[in-house]
XYZ file of C-alpha atoms in Angstrom:
336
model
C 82.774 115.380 118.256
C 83.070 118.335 120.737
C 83.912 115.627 123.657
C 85.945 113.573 121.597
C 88.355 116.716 120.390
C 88.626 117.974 124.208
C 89.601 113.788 125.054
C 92.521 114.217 122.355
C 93.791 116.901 125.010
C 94.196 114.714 127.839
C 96.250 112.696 129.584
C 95.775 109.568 130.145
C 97.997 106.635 130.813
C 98.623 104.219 127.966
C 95.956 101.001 128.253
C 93.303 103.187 128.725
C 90.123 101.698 127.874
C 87.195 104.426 126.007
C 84.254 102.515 125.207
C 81.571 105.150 123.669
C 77.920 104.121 124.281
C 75.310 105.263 122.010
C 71.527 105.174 122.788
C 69.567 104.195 119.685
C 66.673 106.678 118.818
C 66.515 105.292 115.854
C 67.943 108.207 113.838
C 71.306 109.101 114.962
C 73.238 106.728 112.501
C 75.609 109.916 112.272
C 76.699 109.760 115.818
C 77.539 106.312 115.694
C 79.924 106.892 112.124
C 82.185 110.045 114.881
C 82.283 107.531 117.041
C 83.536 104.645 114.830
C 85.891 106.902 113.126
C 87.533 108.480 116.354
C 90.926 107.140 116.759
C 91.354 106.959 120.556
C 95.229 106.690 121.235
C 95.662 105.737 124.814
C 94.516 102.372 124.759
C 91.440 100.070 123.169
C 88.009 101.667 122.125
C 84.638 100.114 122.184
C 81.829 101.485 120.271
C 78.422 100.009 121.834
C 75.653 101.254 119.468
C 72.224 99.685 121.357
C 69.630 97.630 119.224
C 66.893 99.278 120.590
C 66.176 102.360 122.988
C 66.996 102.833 126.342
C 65.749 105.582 127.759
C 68.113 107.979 130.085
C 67.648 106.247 133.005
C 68.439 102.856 131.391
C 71.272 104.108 129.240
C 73.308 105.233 132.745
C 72.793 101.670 134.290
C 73.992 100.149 131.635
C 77.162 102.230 131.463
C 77.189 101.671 135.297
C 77.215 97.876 134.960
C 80.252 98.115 132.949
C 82.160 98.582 136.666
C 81.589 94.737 137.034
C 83.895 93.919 134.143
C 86.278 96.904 135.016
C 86.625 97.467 138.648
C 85.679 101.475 138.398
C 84.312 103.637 135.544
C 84.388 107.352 134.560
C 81.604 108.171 133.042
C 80.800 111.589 130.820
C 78.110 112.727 128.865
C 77.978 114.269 125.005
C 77.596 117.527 126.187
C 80.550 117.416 128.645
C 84.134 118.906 128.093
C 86.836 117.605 129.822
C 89.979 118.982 131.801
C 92.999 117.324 130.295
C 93.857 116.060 134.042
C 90.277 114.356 134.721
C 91.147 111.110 134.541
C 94.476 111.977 137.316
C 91.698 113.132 139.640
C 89.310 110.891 139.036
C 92.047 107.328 139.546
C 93.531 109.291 142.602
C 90.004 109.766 144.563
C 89.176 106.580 143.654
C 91.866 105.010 145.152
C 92.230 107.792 148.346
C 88.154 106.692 149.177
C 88.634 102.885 148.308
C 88.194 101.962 151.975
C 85.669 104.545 152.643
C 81.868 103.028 152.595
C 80.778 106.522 153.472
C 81.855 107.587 150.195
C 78.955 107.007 147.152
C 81.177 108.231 144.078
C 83.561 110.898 142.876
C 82.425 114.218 141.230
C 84.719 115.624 138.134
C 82.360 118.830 138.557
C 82.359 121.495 140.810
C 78.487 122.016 141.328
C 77.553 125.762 141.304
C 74.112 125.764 142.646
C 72.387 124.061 145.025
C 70.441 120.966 143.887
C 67.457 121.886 146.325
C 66.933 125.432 145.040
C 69.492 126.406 142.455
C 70.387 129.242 143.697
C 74.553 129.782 143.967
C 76.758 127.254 145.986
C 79.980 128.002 147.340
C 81.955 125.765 149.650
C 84.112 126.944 152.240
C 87.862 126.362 151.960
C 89.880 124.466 154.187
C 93.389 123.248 153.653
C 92.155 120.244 151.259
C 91.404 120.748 147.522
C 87.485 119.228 148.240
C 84.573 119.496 149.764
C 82.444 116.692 150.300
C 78.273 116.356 149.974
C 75.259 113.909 149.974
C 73.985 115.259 146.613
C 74.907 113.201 143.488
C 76.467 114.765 140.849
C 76.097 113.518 137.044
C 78.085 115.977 135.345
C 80.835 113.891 134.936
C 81.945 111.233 137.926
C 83.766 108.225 138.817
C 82.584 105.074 140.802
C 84.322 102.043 141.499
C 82.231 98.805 141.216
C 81.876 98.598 144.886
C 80.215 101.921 145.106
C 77.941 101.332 141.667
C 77.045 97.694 143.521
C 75.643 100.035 146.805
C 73.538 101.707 144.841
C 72.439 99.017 142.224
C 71.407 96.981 144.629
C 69.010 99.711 146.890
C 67.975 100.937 143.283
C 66.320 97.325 142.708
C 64.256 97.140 145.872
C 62.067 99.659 143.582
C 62.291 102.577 146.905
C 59.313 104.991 146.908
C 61.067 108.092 146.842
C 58.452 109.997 148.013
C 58.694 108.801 151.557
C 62.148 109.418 152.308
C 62.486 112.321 154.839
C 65.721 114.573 154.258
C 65.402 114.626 150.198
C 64.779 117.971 148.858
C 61.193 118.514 147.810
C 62.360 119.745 143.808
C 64.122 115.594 143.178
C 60.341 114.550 143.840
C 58.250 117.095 142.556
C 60.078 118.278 139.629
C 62.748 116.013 138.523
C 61.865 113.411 135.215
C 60.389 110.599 135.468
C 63.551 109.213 133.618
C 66.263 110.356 136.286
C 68.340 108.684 137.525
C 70.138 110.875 139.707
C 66.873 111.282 142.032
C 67.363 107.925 142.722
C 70.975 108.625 143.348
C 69.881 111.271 145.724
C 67.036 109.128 148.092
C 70.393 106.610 147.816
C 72.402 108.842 150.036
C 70.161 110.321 152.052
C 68.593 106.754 152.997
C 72.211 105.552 153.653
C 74.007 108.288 154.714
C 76.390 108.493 152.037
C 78.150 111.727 150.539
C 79.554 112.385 146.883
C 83.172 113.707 146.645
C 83.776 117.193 144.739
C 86.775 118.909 143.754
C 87.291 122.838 144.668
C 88.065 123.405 140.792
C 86.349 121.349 138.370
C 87.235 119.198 135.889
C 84.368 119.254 133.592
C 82.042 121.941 131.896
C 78.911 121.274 130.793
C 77.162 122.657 127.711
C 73.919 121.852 128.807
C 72.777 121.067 125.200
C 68.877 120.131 124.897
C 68.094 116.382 125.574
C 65.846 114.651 127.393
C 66.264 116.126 130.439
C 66.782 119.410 128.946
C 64.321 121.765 127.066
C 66.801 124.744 125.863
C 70.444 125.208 125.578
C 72.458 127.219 128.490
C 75.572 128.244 129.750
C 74.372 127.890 133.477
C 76.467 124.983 134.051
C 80.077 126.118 132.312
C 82.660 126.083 134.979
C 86.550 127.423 134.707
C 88.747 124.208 134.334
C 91.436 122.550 136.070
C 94.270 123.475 133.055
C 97.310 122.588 135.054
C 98.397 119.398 137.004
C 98.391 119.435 140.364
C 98.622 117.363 143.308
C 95.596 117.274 145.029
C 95.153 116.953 148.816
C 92.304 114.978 149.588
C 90.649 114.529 153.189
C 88.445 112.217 154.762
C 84.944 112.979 155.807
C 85.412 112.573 159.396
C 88.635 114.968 158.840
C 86.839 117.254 156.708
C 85.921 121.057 157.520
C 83.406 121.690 154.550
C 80.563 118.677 154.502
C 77.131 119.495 153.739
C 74.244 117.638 153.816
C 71.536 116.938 151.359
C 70.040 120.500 150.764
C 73.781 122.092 150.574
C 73.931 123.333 154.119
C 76.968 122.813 156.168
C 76.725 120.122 158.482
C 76.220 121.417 162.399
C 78.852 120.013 163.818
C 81.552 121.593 161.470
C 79.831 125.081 161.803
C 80.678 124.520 165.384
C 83.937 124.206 164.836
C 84.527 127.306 163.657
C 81.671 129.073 165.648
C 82.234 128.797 169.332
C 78.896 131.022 169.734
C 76.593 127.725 168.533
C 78.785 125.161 170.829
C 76.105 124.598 173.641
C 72.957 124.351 171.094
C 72.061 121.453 169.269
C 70.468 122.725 165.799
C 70.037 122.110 162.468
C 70.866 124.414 159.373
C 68.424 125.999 156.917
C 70.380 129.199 155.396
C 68.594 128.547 151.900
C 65.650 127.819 153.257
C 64.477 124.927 151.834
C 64.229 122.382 154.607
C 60.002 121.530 155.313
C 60.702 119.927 159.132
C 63.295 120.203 161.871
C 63.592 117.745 164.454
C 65.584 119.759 166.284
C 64.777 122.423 168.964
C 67.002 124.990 167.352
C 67.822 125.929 163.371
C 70.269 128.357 162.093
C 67.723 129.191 158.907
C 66.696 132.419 156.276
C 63.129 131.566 157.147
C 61.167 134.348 158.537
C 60.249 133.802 162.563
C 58.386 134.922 165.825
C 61.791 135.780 167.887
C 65.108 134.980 167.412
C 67.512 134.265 169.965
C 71.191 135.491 167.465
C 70.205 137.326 164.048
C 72.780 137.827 160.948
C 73.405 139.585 158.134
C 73.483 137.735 154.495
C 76.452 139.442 153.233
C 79.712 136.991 153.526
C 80.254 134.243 150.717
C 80.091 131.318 151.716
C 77.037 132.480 153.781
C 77.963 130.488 156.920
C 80.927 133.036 157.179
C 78.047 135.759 158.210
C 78.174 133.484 160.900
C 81.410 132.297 162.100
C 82.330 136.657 161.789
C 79.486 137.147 163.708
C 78.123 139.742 161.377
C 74.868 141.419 163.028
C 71.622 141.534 161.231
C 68.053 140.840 160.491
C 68.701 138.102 156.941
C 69.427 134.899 158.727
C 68.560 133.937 162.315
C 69.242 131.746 164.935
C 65.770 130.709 166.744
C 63.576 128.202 168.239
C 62.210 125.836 165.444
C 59.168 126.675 166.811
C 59.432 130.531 166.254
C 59.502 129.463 162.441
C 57.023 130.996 159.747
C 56.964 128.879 157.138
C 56.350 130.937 153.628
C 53.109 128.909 151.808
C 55.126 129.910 148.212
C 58.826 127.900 148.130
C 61.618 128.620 145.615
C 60.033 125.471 143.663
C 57.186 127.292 142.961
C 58.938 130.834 142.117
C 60.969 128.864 139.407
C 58.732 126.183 137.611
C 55.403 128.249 137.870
């Protein structure tokens, strides 16, 4: 009911199709008589209550597979509010990153935390209303069929996730069994693909309990976009703020705005979470032997410690060699 009454408050042009789908645990007959008795007035509504259950994982491709009747979906969750101007966002991304294969979907939420260790995310700002990533985001998010297709299709090679270099250790080791977003994730990575985010969200999430969570929070409510606005969208090559797969701004964009860093080829680590380099120089918050530029963790974002030049002991620029890796990771601090 809570998703359906924020829904009433947006807009949405008229032909709008909702279709509602409904898992069947066998004992949520209730659910199914809201969703039956919602009057949806933007268009038709579709009410697909499943014979028999799904499970999470299954639930989302089905809802996925609905792209191949459609062309795109939007797809949101029960415990999901909406801005009133999601659906503006999510039509004009779509159709700004039609022609862009680098491009895996659209995010309607503007993650807080960092996938790989949940600690605070902030992107930098440049003159776009975006920032793009290779994480998935679930929270809310559009894909056209093209982009479900991509990812269908590497899904159903059955991909051992556990051998895929680059994905954060927590999507293995942690994750359930009945994500699909880890799949999502070794997706990207694999491929080289990015998720597009807007600078102000246009979802919240309640994080109610389910089967992916164990006890209700507030760690993932987010201020709302509450006003239209026309939003300037940039392309990935064009874009200032890109991170990679553990949140850290990509190299080459740091350079950009760091002249200091221009002659060194090196990888980022400022939350620390990365297990290898294969480069012979990482801008990190790991401990090490010597460094060569150290930094103070002060700025937010953190790579502005950075581009400022702001002196200290917190982050450091070193050999990859020099590292110390720490035997205890922030995996360990938080599920043990």
């Amino acid at each position: 009911q809570r998703i359906l009454n924020s829904l009433d408050m947006a807009f949405c042009p008229q032909g709008t199709k909702l279709i509602i789908s409904i898992d069947n645990n066998g004992k949520n007959h209730e659910v199914a008589k809201v969703a039956n008795k919602y009057k949806w007035n933007h268009g038709e509504k579709e009410v697909i209550y499943h014979k028999e259950r799904l499970g999470l994982r299954n639930h989302i491709n089905a809802c996925g597979d609905l792209s191949y009747k459609y062309g795109s979906f939007i797809l949101i969750e029960d415990d999901q509010v909406v801005s009133p101007y999601f659906y503006k966002f999510a039509q004009e991304a779509l159709n700004y990153y039609n022609d862009s294969p680098e491009i895996a979907g659209i995010s309607l939420y503007n993650l807080p935390y960092t996938e790989a260790s949940k600690l605070p995310f902030i992107p930098l700002h440049d003159d776009s209303d975006i920032y793009i990533a290779q994480v998935p985001c679930s929270l809310g998010m559009a894909l056209s069929a093209d982009q479900w297709d991509g990812f269908k299709k590497w899904f159903n090679l059955n991909p051992e996730l556990k051998d895929i270099k680059g994905l954060p250790l927590i999507v293995t080791k942690y994750w359930a069994e009945s994500s699909r977003k880890k799949f999502m994730y070794g997706y990207m990575v694999v491929m080289n693909k990015y998720f597009l985010y807007p600078q102000v969200s246009y979802i919240s999430n309640f994080n109610d309990r389910g089967e992916n969570m164990y006890a209700k929070s507030y760690f993932g409510q987010l201020a709302l976009q509450m006003v239209p606005t026309e939003t300037k969208f940039k392309s990935l090559d064009d874009s200032m703020n890109v991170y990679d797969a553990y949140s850290e701004i990509l190299p080459d964009r740091l350079k950009k705005l760091s002249s200091m860093l221009n002659d060194y080829d090196f990888e980022v680590d400022l939350f620390g979470q990365k297990e290898y380099f294969s480069k012979e120089f990482v801008l990190t918050s790991k401990q090490c032997k010597k460094r060569i530029y150290g930094y103070e963790r002060a700025m937010k974002p953190t790579e502005l410690n950075i581009i400022y030049n702001i002196p200290g002991n917190e982050l450091s620029f070193a050999r990859s060699e020099d590292l110390i890796f720490s035997s205890k990771t922030i995996e360990d601090l938080i599920f043990k």
